[in-house]
Tab-separated table of C-alpha atoms in Angstrom:
chain	number	residue	atom	x	y	z
A	1	MET	CA	-6.843	71.825	-9.487
A	2	PRO	CA	-6.179	70.694	-13.139
A	3	LYS	CA	-4.791	67.335	-13.820
A	4	LYS	CA	-1.090	66.955	-14.633
A	5	TRP	CA	-0.789	64.658	-17.655
A	6	ILE	CA	2.482	62.800	-18.204
A	7	ILE	CA	2.806	61.400	-21.765
A	8	SER	CA	5.002	58.351	-22.184
A	9	PRO	CA	7.372	58.210	-25.163
A	10	THR	CA	6.501	56.440	-28.392
A	11	VAL	CA	7.251	52.793	-28.308
A	12	PRO	CA	9.669	51.768	-31.105
A	13	THR	CA	8.277	49.858	-33.912
A	14	GLU	CA	11.081	47.409	-33.552
A	15	PHE	CA	9.922	46.489	-30.083
A	16	LEU	CA	6.354	46.028	-31.051
A	17	ASN	CA	7.433	43.715	-33.965
A	18	LEU	CA	9.428	41.568	-31.551
A	19	HIS	CA	6.262	40.560	-29.773
A	20	PRO	CA	3.521	39.882	-32.342
A	21	GLU	CA	1.908	37.359	-30.052
A	22	LEU	CA	0.929	40.144	-27.600
A	23	PRO	CA	-1.774	42.721	-28.093
A	24	PRO	CA	-0.055	46.098	-29.020
A	25	ILE	CA	-1.465	47.818	-26.004
A	26	VAL	CA	0.081	45.209	-23.623
A	27	THR	CA	3.493	45.568	-25.531
A	28	ARG	CA	3.348	49.362	-25.096
A	29	LEU	CA	2.544	48.953	-21.345
A	30	LEU	CA	5.468	46.580	-20.945
A	31	TYR	CA	7.900	48.851	-22.665
A	32	ASN	CA	6.794	51.904	-20.719
A	33	ARG	CA	7.287	49.968	-17.430
A	34	ASN	CA	10.794	49.036	-18.595
A	35	ILE	CA	9.956	45.409	-18.951
A	36	LYS	CA	11.833	44.656	-22.186
A	37	THR	CA	13.734	41.323	-22.031
A	38	PRO	CA	12.022	38.094	-22.737
A	39	GLU	CA	12.826	36.994	-19.248
A	40	GLN	CA	11.287	40.136	-17.717
A	41	ILE	CA	8.213	39.874	-19.818
A	42	ASP	CA	7.721	36.210	-19.023
A	43	GLU	CA	8.154	36.905	-15.258
A	44	PHE	CA	5.708	39.740	-15.428
A	45	LEU	CA	2.928	38.064	-17.449
A	46	ASN	CA	3.396	34.592	-16.064
A	47	PRO	CA	4.714	34.769	-12.466
A	48	ASP	CA	5.844	31.280	-11.334
A	49	TYR	CA	6.272	30.509	-7.674
A	50	THR	CA	8.834	27.785	-8.266
A	51	GLN	CA	10.960	29.788	-10.639
A	52	ASP	CA	10.590	33.471	-9.640
A	53	ILE	CA	10.932	33.283	-5.869
A	54	HIS	CA	14.573	33.690	-4.812
A	55	ASP	CA	16.330	31.628	-2.158
A	56	PRO	CA	16.003	33.587	1.202
A	57	PHE	CA	19.499	32.687	2.092
A	58	LEU	CA	20.704	35.048	-0.659
A	59	PHE	CA	20.328	37.849	1.920
A	60	ASN	CA	23.773	38.452	3.339
A	61	ASP	CA	22.620	38.215	6.989
A	62	MET	CA	19.932	35.571	6.683
A	63	GLU	CA	22.012	32.667	7.907
A	64	LYS	CA	23.125	34.660	10.896
A	65	ALA	CA	19.539	35.755	11.636
A	66	VAL	CA	18.165	32.183	11.398
A	67	GLU	CA	20.963	30.923	13.730
A	68	ILE	CA	20.158	33.580	16.298
A	69	ILE	CA	16.491	32.782	16.332
A	70	PHE	CA	16.829	29.041	16.492
A	71	SER	CA	19.340	29.536	19.409
A	72	ASN	CA	16.870	31.694	21.358
A	73	ILE	CA	13.987	29.233	20.611
A	74	LYS	CA	16.119	26.381	21.821
A	75	GLN	CA	17.091	28.101	25.086
A	76	GLN	CA	13.476	29.314	25.565
A	77	LYS	CA	14.613	32.949	25.581
A	78	ASN	CA	12.041	35.784	25.456
A	79	ILE	CA	11.490	36.934	21.858
A	80	VAL	CA	9.612	40.126	21.008
A	81	ILE	CA	8.534	40.961	17.577
A	82	HIS	CA	8.491	44.803	17.228
A	83	GLY	CA	6.165	45.671	14.338
A	84	ASP	CA	4.598	48.791	12.867
A	85	TYR	CA	1.052	50.128	13.072
A	86	ASP	CA	0.143	50.013	9.420
A	87	ALA	CA	-1.175	47.044	7.403
A	88	ASP	CA	2.249	46.148	6.157
A	89	GLY	CA	3.790	46.081	9.628
A	90	VAL	CA	0.774	44.246	11.227
A	91	CYS	CA	0.794	41.545	8.545
A	92	ALA	CA	4.563	41.309	8.843
A	93	SER	CA	4.339	40.771	12.565
A	94	ALA	CA	1.564	38.165	12.262
A	95	THR	CA	3.627	36.236	9.617
A	96	ILE	CA	6.774	35.981	11.943
A	97	VAL	CA	4.802	35.282	15.171
A	98	SER	CA	2.748	32.496	13.472
A	99	CYS	CA	5.867	30.874	12.178
A	100	LEU	CA	7.802	31.060	15.442
A	101	LYS	CA	4.938	29.506	17.495
A	102	ASN	CA	4.562	26.889	14.955
A	103	MET	CA	8.182	26.008	15.287
A	104	GLY	CA	7.784	25.531	19.008
A	105	ALA	CA	8.831	28.996	20.401
A	106	LYS	CA	7.282	29.170	23.871
A	107	ASN	CA	8.186	32.852	24.853
A	108	VAL	CA	7.362	35.011	21.881
A	109	SER	CA	5.118	38.179	21.991
A	110	VAL	CA	4.513	41.149	19.819
A	111	PHE	CA	4.761	44.814	20.495
A	112	LEU	CA	3.153	47.294	18.073
A	113	PRO	CA	3.788	50.966	18.842
A	114	HIS	CA	0.912	53.410	19.402
A	115	ARG	CA	1.067	56.002	16.782
A	116	GLU	CA	0.346	59.043	19.105
A	117	THR	CA	2.415	58.036	22.179
A	118	ASP	CA	5.240	55.901	20.681
A	119	GLY	CA	5.618	57.102	17.205
A	120	TYR	CA	7.150	55.191	14.242
A	121	GLY	CA	9.774	52.488	14.920
A	122	LEU	CA	11.748	51.731	17.939
A	123	ASN	CA	12.002	54.397	20.602
A	124	LEU	CA	14.196	54.579	23.795
A	125	LYS	CA	11.372	54.217	26.265
A	126	THR	CA	10.131	51.054	24.506
A	127	VAL	CA	13.625	49.533	24.474
A	128	LYS	CA	14.020	50.167	28.226
A	129	ASN	CA	10.537	48.663	28.897
A	130	LEU	CA	11.439	45.619	26.864
A	131	SER	CA	14.725	45.199	28.779
A	132	ASP	CA	12.737	45.444	32.042
A	133	LYS	CA	10.532	42.649	30.929
A	134	LYS	CA	13.585	40.462	30.398
A	135	THR	CA	13.517	40.471	26.606
A	136	ASP	CA	16.410	38.627	25.102
A	137	LEU	CA	15.865	39.122	21.373
A	138	ILE	CA	13.984	41.855	19.506
A	139	ILE	CA	12.946	41.161	15.829
A	140	THR	CA	11.669	44.312	14.050
A	141	CYS	CA	9.146	44.157	11.250
A	142	ASP	CA	8.796	47.014	8.773
A	143	CYS	CA	11.021	49.236	10.857
A	144	GLY	CA	14.283	49.582	12.560
A	145	VAL	CA	16.820	50.616	9.887
A	146	SER	CA	16.474	54.229	11.052
A	147	ASN	CA	16.793	53.477	14.732
A	148	THR	CA	20.592	53.519	15.533
A	149	PRO	CA	20.351	55.102	19.073
A	150	GLU	CA	17.645	52.748	20.024
A	151	VAL	CA	19.543	49.628	18.738
A	152	LYS	CA	22.638	50.738	20.445
A	153	LEU	CA	20.717	51.043	23.766
A	154	ALA	CA	19.230	47.567	23.260
A	155	LYS	CA	22.671	46.096	22.816
A	156	GLU	CA	24.013	47.903	25.879
A	157	LEU	CA	21.079	46.465	27.856
A	158	GLY	CA	22.131	43.012	26.750
A	159	MET	CA	19.512	42.298	24.114
A	160	MET	CA	20.102	40.957	20.609
A	161	VAL	CA	18.454	42.769	17.642
A	162	ILE	CA	17.489	41.435	14.305
A	163	ILE	CA	16.071	44.125	11.862
A	164	THR	CA	13.757	43.358	9.030
A	165	ASP	CA	12.947	46.427	7.113
A	166	HIS	CA	12.609	48.000	3.599
A	167	HIS	CA	12.590	51.687	4.304
A	168	SER	CA	15.189	54.226	3.035
A	169	ILE	CA	18.802	53.572	4.238
A	170	PRO	CA	19.995	56.348	6.620
A	171	ALA	CA	23.626	57.500	6.831
A	172	GLU	CA	24.325	55.542	9.936
A	173	ILE	CA	23.389	51.818	9.946
A	174	PRO	CA	22.253	50.323	13.396
A	175	PRO	CA	24.657	47.995	14.986
A	176	ALA	CA	22.112	45.019	14.894
A	177	ASP	CA	23.138	41.420	15.151
A	178	ALA	CA	21.599	40.846	11.718
A	179	ILE	CA	19.723	43.180	9.220
A	180	ILE	CA	17.521	41.645	6.556
A	181	HIS	CA	16.953	44.672	4.094
A	182	PRO	CA	16.971	44.358	0.381
A	183	LYS	CA	18.390	47.887	-0.188
A	184	ILE	CA	21.164	47.929	2.362
A	185	SER	CA	24.622	48.699	0.975
A	186	GLY	CA	26.392	45.630	-0.324
A	187	GLU	CA	23.292	43.433	-0.034
A	188	ASN	CA	23.372	40.524	-2.490
A	189	TYR	CA	19.590	39.786	-2.561
A	190	PRO	CA	18.486	40.409	-6.206
A	191	ASP	CA	15.098	41.837	-5.578
A	192	LYS	CA	15.208	45.339	-4.006
A	193	GLY	CA	11.517	46.209	-4.163
A	194	LEU	CA	10.111	44.153	-1.400
A	195	CYS	CA	7.658	45.523	1.241
A	196	GLY	CA	8.043	44.920	4.870
A	197	GLY	CA	5.679	41.977	4.927
A	198	ALA	CA	7.454	40.398	2.061
A	199	VAL	CA	10.895	40.747	3.854
A	200	ALA	CA	9.269	39.073	6.854
A	201	PHE	CA	8.006	36.344	4.612
A	202	LYS	CA	11.468	35.821	3.334
A	203	LEU	CA	12.723	35.331	6.995
A	204	VAL	CA	9.946	32.884	7.564
A	205	GLN	CA	10.918	30.947	4.411
A	206	ALA	CA	14.446	30.693	5.682
A	207	LEU	CA	13.269	29.618	9.064
A	208	LEU	CA	11.069	26.955	7.588
A	209	LYS	CA	13.792	25.649	5.362
A	210	LYS	CA	16.158	25.306	8.329
A	211	HIS	CA	13.417	23.797	10.530
A	212	LYS	CA	12.613	21.189	7.899
A	213	GLU	CA	16.164	19.858	7.941
A	214	THR	CA	15.561	18.392	11.473
A	215	ASN	CA	11.733	18.347	11.860
A	216	GLY	CA	9.433	16.557	9.588
A	217	ILE	CA	6.365	18.528	10.607
A	218	LEU	CA	5.283	21.594	12.381
A	219	ALA	CA	3.404	21.960	15.617
A	220	ASP	CA	-0.021	22.339	13.967
A	221	GLY	CA	0.578	19.174	11.910
A	222	GLN	CA	1.138	21.035	8.534
A	223	SER	CA	4.055	20.432	6.275
A	224	HIS	CA	6.509	23.208	5.937
A	225	ALA	CA	5.474	23.849	2.274
A	226	ALA	CA	1.778	24.033	3.134
A	227	PHE	CA	2.280	26.430	6.081
A	228	GLU	CA	4.485	28.643	3.877
A	229	LYS	CA	1.818	28.951	1.163
A	230	TRP	CA	-0.975	29.706	3.667
A	231	LEU	CA	0.937	32.805	4.765
A	232	LEU	CA	0.944	34.183	1.174
A	233	ASP	CA	-2.403	36.027	1.683
A	234	LEU	CA	-0.687	38.266	4.240
A	235	ALA	CA	2.322	38.946	1.841
A	236	ALA	CA	-0.218	40.026	-0.798
A	237	ILE	CA	-2.008	42.369	1.528
A	238	SER	CA	1.304	43.806	2.682
A	239	SER	CA	2.596	44.238	-0.965
A	240	ILE	CA	-0.716	46.039	-2.125
A	241	GLY	CA	-1.138	47.915	1.065
A	242	ASP	CA	2.336	49.460	0.905
A	243	MET	CA	1.971	50.146	-2.824
A	244	VAL	CA	5.255	48.705	-3.852
A	245	PRO	CA	5.612	48.230	-7.553
A	246	LEU	CA	4.116	44.865	-8.577
A	247	VAL	CA	7.050	43.564	-10.507
A	248	GLY	CA	9.614	40.839	-9.817
A	249	GLU	CA	9.073	38.834	-6.686
A	250	SER	CA	6.396	41.186	-5.306
A	251	ARG	CA	4.300	40.439	-8.290
A	252	THR	CA	4.741	36.722	-7.798
A	253	LEU	CA	3.993	36.851	-4.119
A	254	THR	CA	0.853	38.906	-4.786
A	255	LYS	CA	-0.423	36.574	-7.590
A	256	TYR	CA	-0.134	33.477	-5.447
A	257	GLY	CA	-1.300	35.458	-2.352
A	258	LEU	CA	-4.527	36.382	-4.075
A	259	THR	CA	-5.112	32.662	-4.890
A	260	VAL	CA	-4.599	31.884	-1.078
A	261	LEU	CA	-6.806	34.817	-0.084
A	262	ASN	CA	-9.679	33.401	-2.124
A	263	LYS	CA	-9.606	30.336	0.017
A	264	THR	CA	-8.026	31.643	3.102
A	265	LYS	CA	-8.103	29.758	6.393
A	266	ASN	CA	-7.659	32.882	8.316
A	267	ILE	CA	-10.683	33.470	10.397
A	268	GLY	CA	-10.077	37.146	10.986
A	269	LEU	CA	-9.680	37.857	7.335
A	270	LYS	CA	-12.788	36.004	6.452
A	271	LYS	CA	-14.810	38.030	8.936
A	272	LEU	CA	-13.206	41.403	7.784
A	273	MET	CA	-14.091	40.477	4.152
A	274	PHE	CA	-17.723	39.709	5.262
A	275	VAL	CA	-18.090	43.127	7.050
A	276	ALA	CA	-16.479	44.793	4.057
A	277	GLY	CA	-18.996	43.316	1.802
A	278	ILE	CA	-16.510	41.206	-0.187
A	279	LEU	CA	-18.001	37.907	1.056
A	280	ASP	CA	-21.638	36.850	1.694
A	281	GLU	CA	-22.949	35.079	4.798
A	282	ASN	CA	-21.741	31.750	3.399
A	283	GLY	CA	-18.223	33.030	2.994
A	284	GLN	CA	-18.511	33.192	-0.840
A	285	PRO	CA	-17.283	36.199	-2.902
A	286	LYS	CA	-20.218	38.447	-3.915
A	287	ARG	CA	-18.603	39.930	-7.009
A	288	GLY	CA	-16.221	37.319	-8.425
A	289	SER	CA	-12.788	36.438	-7.321
A	290	ILE	CA	-11.145	38.574	-4.606
A	291	ASN	CA	-8.700	40.878	-6.423
A	292	ALA	CA	-6.018	43.523	-5.783
A	293	HIS	CA	-8.607	46.286	-5.913
A	294	MET	CA	-10.617	44.732	-3.064
A	295	ILE	CA	-7.454	44.456	-1.043
A	296	GLY	CA	-6.325	48.022	-1.579
A	297	PHE	CA	-9.699	49.703	-1.122
A	298	GLN	CA	-11.588	47.507	1.303
A	299	ILE	CA	-9.187	45.369	3.366
A	300	VAL	CA	-6.116	47.511	3.790
A	301	PRO	CA	-8.005	50.707	4.827
A	302	ARG	CA	-9.755	48.698	7.634
A	303	LEU	CA	-6.523	47.222	8.865
A	304	ASN	CA	-4.815	50.678	8.716
A	305	ALA	CA	-7.802	52.275	10.460
A	306	ALA	CA	-6.933	50.472	13.789
A	307	GLY	CA	-3.535	52.191	14.014
A	308	ARG	CA	-4.851	55.537	12.708
A	309	MET	CA	-7.941	55.889	15.112
A	310	ASP	CA	-7.111	53.649	18.063
A	311	HIS	CA	-4.338	50.990	18.294
A	312	ALA	CA	-2.942	48.462	15.693
A	313	ASN	CA	-3.300	45.717	18.386
A	314	SER	CA	-6.905	45.223	17.236
A	315	ALA	CA	-5.765	44.644	13.668
A	316	TYR	CA	-3.138	42.196	14.864
A	317	ALA	CA	-5.510	40.353	17.064
A	318	LEU	CA	-7.962	40.072	14.121
A	319	LEU	CA	-5.266	38.372	11.992
A	320	MET	CA	-4.321	36.019	14.798
A	321	ALA	CA	-7.825	35.195	15.945
A	322	THR	CA	-8.831	31.632	16.421
A	323	ASP	CA	-12.451	32.316	17.725
A	324	GLU	CA	-15.011	33.236	15.268
A	325	HIS	CA	-17.010	35.390	17.650
A	326	GLU	CA	-14.003	37.405	18.768
A	327	ALA	CA	-12.913	37.752	15.029
A	328	GLU	CA	-16.314	39.131	14.114
A	329	GLU	CA	-16.341	41.623	16.926
A	330	LEU	CA	-12.904	42.873	15.910
A	331	ALA	CA	-13.892	43.048	12.260
A	332	TRP	CA	-16.888	45.320	13.139
A	333	GLN	CA	-14.580	47.398	15.292
A	334	LEU	CA	-12.128	48.050	12.451
A	335	ASN	CA	-15.038	48.805	10.180
A	336	GLN	CA	-16.194	51.580	12.618
A	337	ASN	CA	-12.624	52.719	12.943
A	338	ASN	CA	-12.559	53.138	9.211
A	339	LEU	CA	-15.876	55.095	8.968
A	340	ASP	CA	-14.584	57.389	11.754
A	341	ARG	CA	-11.274	57.791	9.860
A	342	GLN	CA	-13.120	58.827	6.695
A	343	LYS	CA	-15.048	61.468	8.420
A	344	LEU	CA	-12.136	62.924	10.302
A	345	THR	CA	-9.887	62.931	7.164
A	346	GLU	CA	-12.466	64.826	5.104
A	347	ASN	CA	-12.754	67.472	7.917
A	348	LEU	CA	-9.033	67.942	8.205
A	349	VAL	CA	-8.423	68.083	4.389
A	350	ASN	CA	-10.811	70.924	4.171
A	351	GLN	CA	-9.001	72.745	7.040
A	352	ALA	CA	-5.749	72.157	5.374
A	353	ILE	CA	-6.924	73.463	1.983
A	354	LYS	CA	-8.209	76.674	3.676
A	355	GLN	CA	-4.923	77.165	5.489
A	356	ILE	CA	-2.957	76.823	2.227
A	357	LYS	CA	-5.200	79.256	0.269
A	358	ASP	CA	-5.412	81.794	3.106
A	359	SER	CA	-1.582	81.812	3.541
A	360	GLY	CA	-0.952	82.180	-0.220
A	361	GLN	CA	0.955	78.856	-0.354
A	362	GLU	CA	-0.456	77.759	-3.698
A	363	LYS	CA	2.438	79.638	-5.519
A	364	ASN	CA	5.073	77.767	-3.391
A	365	SER	CA	7.055	74.659	-4.360
A	366	ALA	CA	5.927	72.748	-1.280
A	367	LEU	CA	2.911	72.812	0.988
A	368	PHE	CA	2.619	72.807	4.786
A	369	ALA	CA	-0.442	72.474	7.015
A	370	PHE	CA	-0.631	72.305	10.770
A	371	GLY	CA	-3.293	71.799	13.408
A	372	GLU	CA	-2.493	71.465	17.118
A	373	ASP	CA	-5.392	68.996	17.603
A	374	TRP	CA	-4.850	67.019	14.362
A	375	PRO	CA	-4.376	63.352	15.246
A	376	THR	CA	-1.130	61.886	13.891
A	377	GLY	CA	-2.955	58.778	12.624
A	378	VAL	CA	-4.430	60.673	9.648
A	379	LEU	CA	-1.622	63.174	8.786
A	380	GLY	CA	-0.391	60.921	5.968
A	381	LEU	CA	-3.925	60.894	4.496
A	382	VAL	CA	-4.188	64.627	4.661
A	383	SER	CA	-0.856	65.216	3.040
A	384	GLY	CA	-1.570	62.643	0.429
A	385	ARG	CA	-4.772	64.387	-0.516
A	386	LEU	CA	-3.019	67.777	-0.657
A	387	LYS	CA	-0.200	66.346	-2.896
A	388	ASP	CA	-2.875	64.912	-5.233
A	389	MET	CA	-4.846	68.140	-5.458
A	390	PHE	CA	-1.966	70.558	-5.907
A	391	TYR	CA	0.719	68.252	-7.275
A	392	LYS	CA	3.425	69.430	-4.904
A	393	PRO	CA	5.288	67.849	-2.009
A	394	SER	CA	3.057	68.260	0.977
A	395	LEU	CA	3.569	67.947	4.776
A	396	ALA	CA	0.726	67.777	7.384
A	397	MET	CA	1.652	68.238	10.990
A	398	GLY	CA	0.137	68.095	14.446
A	399	LEU	CA	1.320	67.695	18.134
A	400	ASN	CA	1.709	64.466	19.794
A	401	SER	CA	0.982	63.729	23.493
A	402	ASP	CA	4.424	65.149	24.473
A	403	LYS	CA	3.566	68.309	22.591
A	404	GLU	CA	6.172	67.636	20.063
A	405	ILE	CA	5.483	68.616	16.345
A	406	VAL	CA	5.113	65.408	14.396
A	407	GLY	CA	4.329	65.250	10.622
A	408	SER	CA	3.710	63.023	7.606
A	409	GLY	CA	4.678	63.950	4.148
A	410	ARG	CA	3.816	62.786	0.683
A	411	SER	CA	5.620	63.750	-2.461
A	412	ILE	CA	5.508	63.835	-6.246
A	413	SER	CA	7.823	61.549	-8.400
A	414	GLU	CA	10.065	64.444	-9.171
A	415	PHE	CA	11.044	65.273	-5.642
A	416	ASN	CA	12.811	62.771	-3.285
A	417	LEU	CA	11.299	63.719	0.130
A	418	ILE	CA	13.450	61.429	2.294
A	419	ALA	CA	16.634	62.500	0.552
A	420	SER	CA	15.876	66.120	1.292
A	421	MET	CA	15.370	65.381	4.954
A	422	GLN	CA	18.646	63.388	5.032
A	423	GLU	CA	20.486	66.430	3.753
A	424	ARG	CA	19.308	68.458	6.798
A	425	PRO	CA	18.858	66.065	9.685
A	426	GLU	CA	19.543	68.817	12.313
A	427	PHE	CA	15.925	70.040	11.829
A	428	PHE	CA	14.425	66.626	12.953
A	429	ASP	CA	14.590	64.593	16.191
A	430	LYS	CA	13.653	61.436	14.235
A	431	PHE	CA	12.602	60.670	10.699
A	432	GLY	CA	12.271	57.865	8.080
A	433	GLY	CA	10.336	56.702	5.057
A	434	HIS	CA	10.658	56.493	1.320
A	435	PRO	CA	11.335	58.940	-1.569
A	436	GLN	CA	7.589	59.712	-1.852
A	437	ALA	CA	6.465	59.243	1.755
A	438	CYS	CA	8.077	60.402	5.048
A	439	GLY	CA	7.267	60.714	8.711
């Protein structure tokens, strides 16, 4: 298919003259990215952790969420972190679990859904199972805002629920005890573009700030500030992996996260970067400093491959590993998952293209492809490839273990996919996502 070229408007000469200290190409890029005020330009070109990171307690429900969590820790209640199966959700889960354990939580565990059998987000079966296991508090990571029936059930069963999420807001908001979401109606938090892992990091920032008031040190002996900074590598992986715009706070978190990643203490990440060819046998970068491209094309695909081809638990276990031998085994496992994912995706993309051409869909405004045996873990990759090839909203579908049709869509910038689904919810049992990606 031919490329679709989008030409940006000419930058006014007045704007170029305002910034003679910058190369003209940089000034044009800033203008075209709507970065125009001196403050915006400085934040973009010179992110500063002390100045550009907002107080986490600016979130409307943050104080409430922190109080609930500390109360549950103090009473040694059972806390479950319910994450997601992609790199963003796994990093978010590891971020919160690491913090809670370091603050002395005795009964904290993680639940990551299986893509095929559980689907995205909370489901009623999982909520019932968590209740049967005497769960007192559920904290969601990178999911939850679209799960009103599930949250209602959790509340009926006597559990408290804190949602941390960043996905599109549905018509009905779940009756959670606290919702940490930058885009929810009436939210005062100034930065609306955070990914799931960054939202989780903001919760951790708030918890550490509160914990420091009465505790001089954490369980592992680190200061609160040091522990916070060492989690930034996960925030950077989340931000790049979920492809949020790297502006504002996301840019600052990613810049400093890259610095941390280059000297990370995370054993699992070190082993994964070795297996991916980023680090040598001595743990040194092979091709200069670790950068955003390496995260996006070498680290994130391997973390995502766990949930796509098997179960995200192996990616989570890698991030939480404390034993080098175990971490290396998990890293090689994820590497193999990724190789298998690449072969499977290529095969299904070819099948999907044939379907579209054979059915005459090329002339349509949107594209649909379906395979009964297409694994749900790669449907998003298939629809993404179709969108790129034909420059049209695309939906790839398959059957899950319950023989229900499940799909993953990707869209072009001119068409809001999730808004179109919200207009006709009667066609779906469950859905969620972003303007350009849905499931």
